[in-house]
């Protein structure tokens, strides 16, 4: 399902209340932000009573954590699908970039706002559990890059670590700019730059 796109009403009604609430929250949190999205908006879009939300999530904060976990799993699923087509470690690195490109291009035209996890983290206070989850996601992405680069540079752990960090910074910077510009152009350019870095390894 593309970012912001709602399934047909009949399909929504067949889904369990938890799934409907989480899907509605994901759409509204991404499109409008966490702070600006109230519980009434979420339950109205999900087509459930407020009690259904609180039967499945103890609070809005709990719903936000579930949203962040779902985005993380969605990203991993896309990455694994990309990785299945990778023939070598270089392709593995580029699969990470391609996963971000896929995320940008899955959004409806004009609806792409960048990384949903970073957007959420920017709204959450220091010390919030949600920020810790976003940090873990970003660390996991960098670890994936590092594993592929390490395979490209066997016996050179320092060079592999530095290259992976360089690529992670390139990717995150491109994602921020892509979110501001509303399309995948910066990410595609970053992928080309990453490929050039890998040619020098």
Short mmCIF file of C-alpha atoms in Angstrom, two decimals, residues 3 31-33 58 60 77 80 104 120 136 151 165 179:
data_model
loop_
_atom_site.label_atom_id
_atom_site.label_comp_id
_atom_site.label_asym_id
_atom_site.label_seq_id
_atom_site.Cartn_x
_atom_site.Cartn_y
_atom_site.Cartn_z
CA UNK A 3 2.07 6.00 1.73
CA UNK A 31 1.18 12.85 6.61
CA UNK A 32 0.39 15.25 9.46
CA UNK A 33 2.85 14.48 12.25
CA UNK A 58 -2.58 1.47 26.33
CA UNK A 60 -1.14 7.26 22.28
CA UNK A 77 10.94 -6.49 4.50
CA UNK A 80 15.31 -8.36 2.29
CA UNK A 104 10.30 7.27 -1.51
CA UNK A 120 8.76 11.03 14.37
CA UNK A 136 18.29 1.42 16.89
CA UNK A 151 32.96 -8.47 2.90
CA UNK A 165 29.96 5.30 8.20
CA UNK A 179 12.03 14.46 2.07
#
